[in-house]
Coordinates of C-alpha atoms and ligand atoms in Angstrom, one line a residue:
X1 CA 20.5 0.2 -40.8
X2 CA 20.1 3.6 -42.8
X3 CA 16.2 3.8 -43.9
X4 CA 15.0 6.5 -45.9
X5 CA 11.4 7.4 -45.6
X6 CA 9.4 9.9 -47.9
X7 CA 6.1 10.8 -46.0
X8 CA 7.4 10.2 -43.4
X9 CA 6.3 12.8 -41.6
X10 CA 2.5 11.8 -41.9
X11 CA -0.2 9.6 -40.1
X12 CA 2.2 6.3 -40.4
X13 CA 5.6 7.6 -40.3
X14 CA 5.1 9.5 -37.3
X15 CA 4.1 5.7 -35.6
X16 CA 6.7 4.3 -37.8
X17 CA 10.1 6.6 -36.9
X18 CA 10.0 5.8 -33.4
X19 CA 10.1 2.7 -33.4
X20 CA 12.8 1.8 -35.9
X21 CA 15.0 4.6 -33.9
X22 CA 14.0 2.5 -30.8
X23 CA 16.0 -0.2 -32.6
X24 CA 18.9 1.5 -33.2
X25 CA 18.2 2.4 -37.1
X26 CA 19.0 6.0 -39.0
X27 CA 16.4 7.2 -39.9
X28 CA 15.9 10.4 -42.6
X29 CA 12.8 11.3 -43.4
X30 CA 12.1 13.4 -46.7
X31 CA 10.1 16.0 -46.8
X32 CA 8.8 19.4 -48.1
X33 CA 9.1 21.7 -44.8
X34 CA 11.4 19.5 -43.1
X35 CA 11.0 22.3 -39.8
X36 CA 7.2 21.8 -39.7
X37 CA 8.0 17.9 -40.1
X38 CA 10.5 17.9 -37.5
X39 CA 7.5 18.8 -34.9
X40 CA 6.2 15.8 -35.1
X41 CA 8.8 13.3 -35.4
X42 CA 11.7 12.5 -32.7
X43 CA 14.5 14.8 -32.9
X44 CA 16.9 12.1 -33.7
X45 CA 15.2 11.8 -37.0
X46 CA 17.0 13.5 -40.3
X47 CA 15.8 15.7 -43.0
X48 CA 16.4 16.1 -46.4
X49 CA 14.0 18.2 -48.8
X50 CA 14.2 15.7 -51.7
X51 CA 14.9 12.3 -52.7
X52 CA 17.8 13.9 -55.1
X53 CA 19.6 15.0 -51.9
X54 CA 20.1 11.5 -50.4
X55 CA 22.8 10.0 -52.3
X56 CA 25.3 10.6 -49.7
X57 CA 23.1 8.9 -47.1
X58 CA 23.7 5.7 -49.2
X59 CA 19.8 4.0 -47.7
X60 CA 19.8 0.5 -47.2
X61 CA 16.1 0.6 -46.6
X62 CA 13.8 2.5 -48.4
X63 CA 10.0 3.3 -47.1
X64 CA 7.5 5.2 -49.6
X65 CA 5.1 6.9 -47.8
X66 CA 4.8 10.3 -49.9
X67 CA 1.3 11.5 -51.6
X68 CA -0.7 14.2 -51.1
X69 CA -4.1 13.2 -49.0
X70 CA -6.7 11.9 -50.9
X71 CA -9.9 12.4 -48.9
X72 CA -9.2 15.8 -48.5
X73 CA -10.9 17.8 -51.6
X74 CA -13.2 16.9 -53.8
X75 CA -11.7 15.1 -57.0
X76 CA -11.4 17.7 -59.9
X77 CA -9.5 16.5 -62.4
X78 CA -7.0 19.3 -61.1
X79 CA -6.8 17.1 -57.8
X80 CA -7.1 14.2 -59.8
X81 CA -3.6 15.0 -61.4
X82 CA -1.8 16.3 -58.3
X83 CA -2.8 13.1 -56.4
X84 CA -1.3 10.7 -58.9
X85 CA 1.7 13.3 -59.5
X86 CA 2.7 13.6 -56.1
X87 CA 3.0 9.7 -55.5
X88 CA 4.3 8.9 -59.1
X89 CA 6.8 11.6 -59.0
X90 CA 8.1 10.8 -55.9
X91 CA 8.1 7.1 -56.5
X92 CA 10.5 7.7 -59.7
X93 CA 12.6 10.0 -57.8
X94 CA 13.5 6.7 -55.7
X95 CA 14.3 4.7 -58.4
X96 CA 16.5 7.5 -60.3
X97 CA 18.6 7.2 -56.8
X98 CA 18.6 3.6 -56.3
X99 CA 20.3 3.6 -59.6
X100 CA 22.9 5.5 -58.2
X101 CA 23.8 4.0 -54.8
X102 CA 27.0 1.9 -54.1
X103 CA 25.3 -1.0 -52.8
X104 CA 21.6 -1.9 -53.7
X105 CA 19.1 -1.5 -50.7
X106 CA 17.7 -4.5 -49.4
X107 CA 14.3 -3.6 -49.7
X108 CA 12.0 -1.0 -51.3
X109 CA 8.8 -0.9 -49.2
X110 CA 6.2 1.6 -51.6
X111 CA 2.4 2.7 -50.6
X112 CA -0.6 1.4 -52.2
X113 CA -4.1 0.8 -51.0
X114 CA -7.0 -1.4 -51.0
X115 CA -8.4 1.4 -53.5
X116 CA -6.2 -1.2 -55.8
X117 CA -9.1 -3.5 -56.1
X118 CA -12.2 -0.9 -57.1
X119 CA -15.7 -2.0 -55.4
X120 CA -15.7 -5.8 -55.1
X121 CA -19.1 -5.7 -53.1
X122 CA -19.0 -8.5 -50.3
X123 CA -16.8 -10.6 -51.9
X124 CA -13.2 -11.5 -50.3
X125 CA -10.1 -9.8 -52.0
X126 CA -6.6 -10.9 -51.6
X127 CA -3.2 -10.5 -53.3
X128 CA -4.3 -12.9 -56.0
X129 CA -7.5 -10.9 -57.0
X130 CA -8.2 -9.3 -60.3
X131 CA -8.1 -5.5 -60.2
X132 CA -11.2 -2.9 -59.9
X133 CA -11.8 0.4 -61.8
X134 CA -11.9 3.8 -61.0
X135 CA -9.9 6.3 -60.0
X136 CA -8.8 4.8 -56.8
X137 CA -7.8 2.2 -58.7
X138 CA -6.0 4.1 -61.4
X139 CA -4.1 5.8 -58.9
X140 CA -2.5 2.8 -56.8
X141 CA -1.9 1.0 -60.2
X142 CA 0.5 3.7 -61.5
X143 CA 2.0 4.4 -58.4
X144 CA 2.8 0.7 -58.1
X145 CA 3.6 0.7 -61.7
X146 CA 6.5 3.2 -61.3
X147 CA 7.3 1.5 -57.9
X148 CA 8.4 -2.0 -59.8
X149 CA 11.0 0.1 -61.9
X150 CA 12.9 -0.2 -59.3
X151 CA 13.2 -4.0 -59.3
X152 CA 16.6 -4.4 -60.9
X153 CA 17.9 -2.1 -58.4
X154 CA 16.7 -3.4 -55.3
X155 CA 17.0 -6.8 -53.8
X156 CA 13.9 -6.7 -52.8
X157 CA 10.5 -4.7 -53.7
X158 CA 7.5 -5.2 -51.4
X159 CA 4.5 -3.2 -52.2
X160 CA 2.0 -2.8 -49.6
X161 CA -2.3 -1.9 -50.6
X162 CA -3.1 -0.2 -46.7
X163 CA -6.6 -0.8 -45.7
X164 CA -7.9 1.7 -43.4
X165 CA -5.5 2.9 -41.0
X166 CA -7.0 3.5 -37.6
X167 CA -5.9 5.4 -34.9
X168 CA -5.6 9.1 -33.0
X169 CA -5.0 11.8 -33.2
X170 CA -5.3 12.0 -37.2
X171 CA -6.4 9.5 -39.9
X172 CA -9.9 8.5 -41.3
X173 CA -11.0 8.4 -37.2
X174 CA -10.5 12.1 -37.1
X175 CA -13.5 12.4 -39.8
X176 CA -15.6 10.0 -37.9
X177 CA -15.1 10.9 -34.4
X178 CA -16.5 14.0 -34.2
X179 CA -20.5 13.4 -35.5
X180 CA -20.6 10.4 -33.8
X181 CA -19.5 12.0 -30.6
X182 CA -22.3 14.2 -30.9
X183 CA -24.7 11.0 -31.6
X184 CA -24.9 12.1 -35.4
X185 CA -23.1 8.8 -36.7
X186 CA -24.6 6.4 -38.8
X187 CA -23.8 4.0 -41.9
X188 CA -22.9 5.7 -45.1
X189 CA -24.9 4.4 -48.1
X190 CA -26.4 0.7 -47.8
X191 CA -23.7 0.3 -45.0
X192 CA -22.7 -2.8 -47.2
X193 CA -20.0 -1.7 -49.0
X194 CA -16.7 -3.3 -47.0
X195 CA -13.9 -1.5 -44.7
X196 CA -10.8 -3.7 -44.4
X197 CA -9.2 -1.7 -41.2
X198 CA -6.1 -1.8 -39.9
X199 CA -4.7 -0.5 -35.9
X200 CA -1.9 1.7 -36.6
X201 CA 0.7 -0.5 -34.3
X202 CA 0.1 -3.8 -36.4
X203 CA 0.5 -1.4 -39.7
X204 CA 3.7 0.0 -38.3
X205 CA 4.7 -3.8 -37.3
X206 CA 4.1 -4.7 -40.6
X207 CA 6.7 -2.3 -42.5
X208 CA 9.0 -3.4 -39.5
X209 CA 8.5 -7.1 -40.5
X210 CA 8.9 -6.5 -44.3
X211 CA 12.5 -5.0 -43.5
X212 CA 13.2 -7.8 -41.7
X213 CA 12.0 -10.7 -43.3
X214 CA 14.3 -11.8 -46.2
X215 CA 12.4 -13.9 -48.1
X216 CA 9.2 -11.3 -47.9
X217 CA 8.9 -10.5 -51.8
X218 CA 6.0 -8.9 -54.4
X219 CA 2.4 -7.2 -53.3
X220 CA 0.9 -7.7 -49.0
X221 CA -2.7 -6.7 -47.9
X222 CA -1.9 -4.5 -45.2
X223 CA -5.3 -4.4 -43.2
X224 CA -6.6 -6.9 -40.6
X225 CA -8.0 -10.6 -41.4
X226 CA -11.1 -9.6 -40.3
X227 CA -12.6 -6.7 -42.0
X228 CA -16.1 -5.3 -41.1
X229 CA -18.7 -3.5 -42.9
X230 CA -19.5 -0.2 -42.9
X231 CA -22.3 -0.9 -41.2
X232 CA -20.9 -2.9 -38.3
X233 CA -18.0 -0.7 -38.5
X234 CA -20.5 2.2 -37.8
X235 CA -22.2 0.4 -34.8
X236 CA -18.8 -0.4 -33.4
X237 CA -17.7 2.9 -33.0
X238 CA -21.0 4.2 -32.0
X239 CA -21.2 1.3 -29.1
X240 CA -17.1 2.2 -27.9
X241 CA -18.4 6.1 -27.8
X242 CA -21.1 5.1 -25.5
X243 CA -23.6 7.0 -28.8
X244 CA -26.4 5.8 -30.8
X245 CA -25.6 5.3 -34.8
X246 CA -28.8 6.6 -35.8
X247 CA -28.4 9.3 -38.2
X248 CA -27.3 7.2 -41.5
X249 CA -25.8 9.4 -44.6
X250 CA -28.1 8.3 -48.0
X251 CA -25.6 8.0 -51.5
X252 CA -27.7 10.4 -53.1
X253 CA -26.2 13.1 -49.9
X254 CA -22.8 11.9 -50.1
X255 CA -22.6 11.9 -53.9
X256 CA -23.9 15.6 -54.3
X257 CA -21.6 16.7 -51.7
X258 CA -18.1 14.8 -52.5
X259 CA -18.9 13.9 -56.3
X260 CA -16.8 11.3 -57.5
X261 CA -14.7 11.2 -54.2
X262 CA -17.9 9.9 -52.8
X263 CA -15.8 6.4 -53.9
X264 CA -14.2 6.1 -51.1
X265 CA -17.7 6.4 -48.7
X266 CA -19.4 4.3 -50.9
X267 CA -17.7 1.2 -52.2
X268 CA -15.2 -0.8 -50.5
X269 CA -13.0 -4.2 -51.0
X270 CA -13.4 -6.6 -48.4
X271 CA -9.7 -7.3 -48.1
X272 CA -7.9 -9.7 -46.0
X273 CA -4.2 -10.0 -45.6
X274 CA -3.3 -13.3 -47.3
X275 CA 0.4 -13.5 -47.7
X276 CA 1.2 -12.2 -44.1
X277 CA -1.4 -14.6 -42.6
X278 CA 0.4 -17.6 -44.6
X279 CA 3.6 -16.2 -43.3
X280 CA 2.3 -16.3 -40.0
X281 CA 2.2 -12.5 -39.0
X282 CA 1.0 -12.4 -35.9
X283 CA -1.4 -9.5 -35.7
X284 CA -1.9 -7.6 -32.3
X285 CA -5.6 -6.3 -33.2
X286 CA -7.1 -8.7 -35.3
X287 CA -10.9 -7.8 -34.0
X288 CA -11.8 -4.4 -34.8
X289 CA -13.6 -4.4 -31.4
X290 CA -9.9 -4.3 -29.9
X291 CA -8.8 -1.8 -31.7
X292 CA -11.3 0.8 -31.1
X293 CA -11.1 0.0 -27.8
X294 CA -7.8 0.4 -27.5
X295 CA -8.0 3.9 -29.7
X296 CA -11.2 5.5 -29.0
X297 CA -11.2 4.2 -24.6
X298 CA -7.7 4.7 -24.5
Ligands
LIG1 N1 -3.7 6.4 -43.6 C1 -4.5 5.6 -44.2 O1 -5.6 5.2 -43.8 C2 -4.0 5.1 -45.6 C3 -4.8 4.1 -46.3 C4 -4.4 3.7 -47.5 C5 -3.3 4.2 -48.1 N2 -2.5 5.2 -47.5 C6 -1.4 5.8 -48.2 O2 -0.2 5.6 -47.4 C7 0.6 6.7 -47.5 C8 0.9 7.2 -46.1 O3 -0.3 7.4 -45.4 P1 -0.4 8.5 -44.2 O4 -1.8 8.4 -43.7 O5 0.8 8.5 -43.4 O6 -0.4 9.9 -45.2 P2 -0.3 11.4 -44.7 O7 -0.5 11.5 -43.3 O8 -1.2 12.1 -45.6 O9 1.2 11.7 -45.0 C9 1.7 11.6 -46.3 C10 3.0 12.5 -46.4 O10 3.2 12.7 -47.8 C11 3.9 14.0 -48.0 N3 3.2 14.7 -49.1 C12 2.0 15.2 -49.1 N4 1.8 15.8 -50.3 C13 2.9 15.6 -51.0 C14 3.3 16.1 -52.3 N5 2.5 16.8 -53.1 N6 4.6 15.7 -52.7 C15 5.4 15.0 -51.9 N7 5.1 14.6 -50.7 C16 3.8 14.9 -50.2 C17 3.7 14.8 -46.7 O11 5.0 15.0 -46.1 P3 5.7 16.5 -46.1 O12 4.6 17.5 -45.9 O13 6.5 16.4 -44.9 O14 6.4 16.6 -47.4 C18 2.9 13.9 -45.8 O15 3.3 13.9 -44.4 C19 -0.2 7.8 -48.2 O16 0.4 8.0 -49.5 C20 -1.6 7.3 -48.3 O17 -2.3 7.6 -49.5 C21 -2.9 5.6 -46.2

């Protein structure tokens, strides 16, 4: 099949365009500096700069990835607007060109997160759960918003809220490695607040089973059915790095130096992947203990 990816050049694309070349798929990715992209991706993988300029490529999948990073810088309401920008603007760029291709693509895969459901404390969250506040929140609402205008012009539109992607080089592990390496880990806060994780191969495996599932339809957790907190989740890394997690980072610390970003340290949805789970996704880390030894002992 022809699959269009935007971001695909990041963390998950570059896990994501090997394997669905692997399978025998076409695969252009869009992006800003295609050359710098292109260093990271197999060199069977095409480029276009924008979403305007894939017409002729006529997808019949389409993957949205794109958005700039939101951990970052701190939230000004600068950042604020170029975080939302980037994601929405992008996001309407695909349904300007779905309206214009011969056939309809079979399935619109767009990016959210479990920033979707705001701080639910220890409570479980899945697809059916009422919505949190904040600006996490704000963010993956309007970028699914403009996602479900394309609806009448896909047959499909699958939305996926991403837990915490693990993995390395790169992603949120790249932040934690490093202090807790040198034995300055620790929780973050009260170490309550809840980290729904995900390896990844099982998120790449996800998007793959998306495409392929026919009857796959609406919003999916993407995360694994056992989430931790950040507590355990701290001790788990510290224990697979052979370090103590002794050095805990207070709010009041985290707060003064990140400001409002300080969201994403401090409060958490304890997520677990419902409608794949019914479906019977078979995930290959379910246990975070797997998948940081897999990552971190690999
Ligand atoms: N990784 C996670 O743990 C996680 C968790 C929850 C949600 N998500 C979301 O899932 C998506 C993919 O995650 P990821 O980790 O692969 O992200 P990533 O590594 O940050 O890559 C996102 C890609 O978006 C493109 N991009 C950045 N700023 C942009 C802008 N201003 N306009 C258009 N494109 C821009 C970049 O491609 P070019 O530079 O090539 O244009 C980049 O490679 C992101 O939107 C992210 O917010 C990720």
């Amino acid at each position: 099949m022809r699959i269009l990816i935007t971001g695909g050049s990041g963390f998950i694309g570059q896990a994501l365009c090997p394997v669905l070349l692997d399978q025998g798929h076409q695969v252009m990715v869009v992006s800003r500096r295609p050359q710098r992209a292109a260093k990271h991706l197999p060199h069977d993988v095409e480029f276009r700069a924008s979403v305007a300029e894939c017409v002729d490529f006529q997808p019949e999948v389409i993957i949205n990835l794109a958005g700039e990073p939101i951990a970052n810088r701190r939230w000004s309401e600068a950042r604020k607007a170029e975080l939302l920008e980037s994601r929405v603007r992008t996001t309407d760029a695909l349904v300007a060109l779905a309206k214009t291709l011969d056939q309809k693509p079979k399935v619109l895969i767009s990016g959210s997160a479990v920033g979707f459901y705001g701080d639910c404390g220890s409570e479980t969250v899945t697809e059916d759960s009422e919505p949190g506040t904040g600006f996490a929140h704000e963010l993956c609402a309007q970028w699914e918003a403009a996602a479900r205008q394309a609806t009448p012009y896909v047959d499909r539109l699958c939305v996926i809220r991403i837990g915490l992607v693990l993995d390395q080089p790169g992603g949120l592990l790249d932040r934690m490695v490093p202090p807790f390496r040198m034995g300055l880990g620790g929780r973050m806060g009260s170490g309550k607040q809840c980290m729904p994780w995900i390896h990844r191969q099982d998120m790449v495996r996800i998007i793959d089973w998306l495409i392929n599932h026919p009857s796959a339809d609406g919003v999916f957790n993407a995360s694994a059915p056992n989430p931790v907190d950040n507590a355990t989740f701290s001790k788990a890394l510290a224990r697979h790095l052979n370090r103590p997690a002794m050095f805990p980072a207070p709010s009041w610390v985290l707060k003064t130096a990140f400001g409002e970003m300080s969201e994403l340290m401090l409060e958490g949805a304890c997520m677990v992947p419902q409608k794949l789970l019914d479906a019977g996704f078979d995930f290959i880390y379910p246990e975070l203990d797997q998948a940081l030894a897999d990552i971190v002992e690999r």
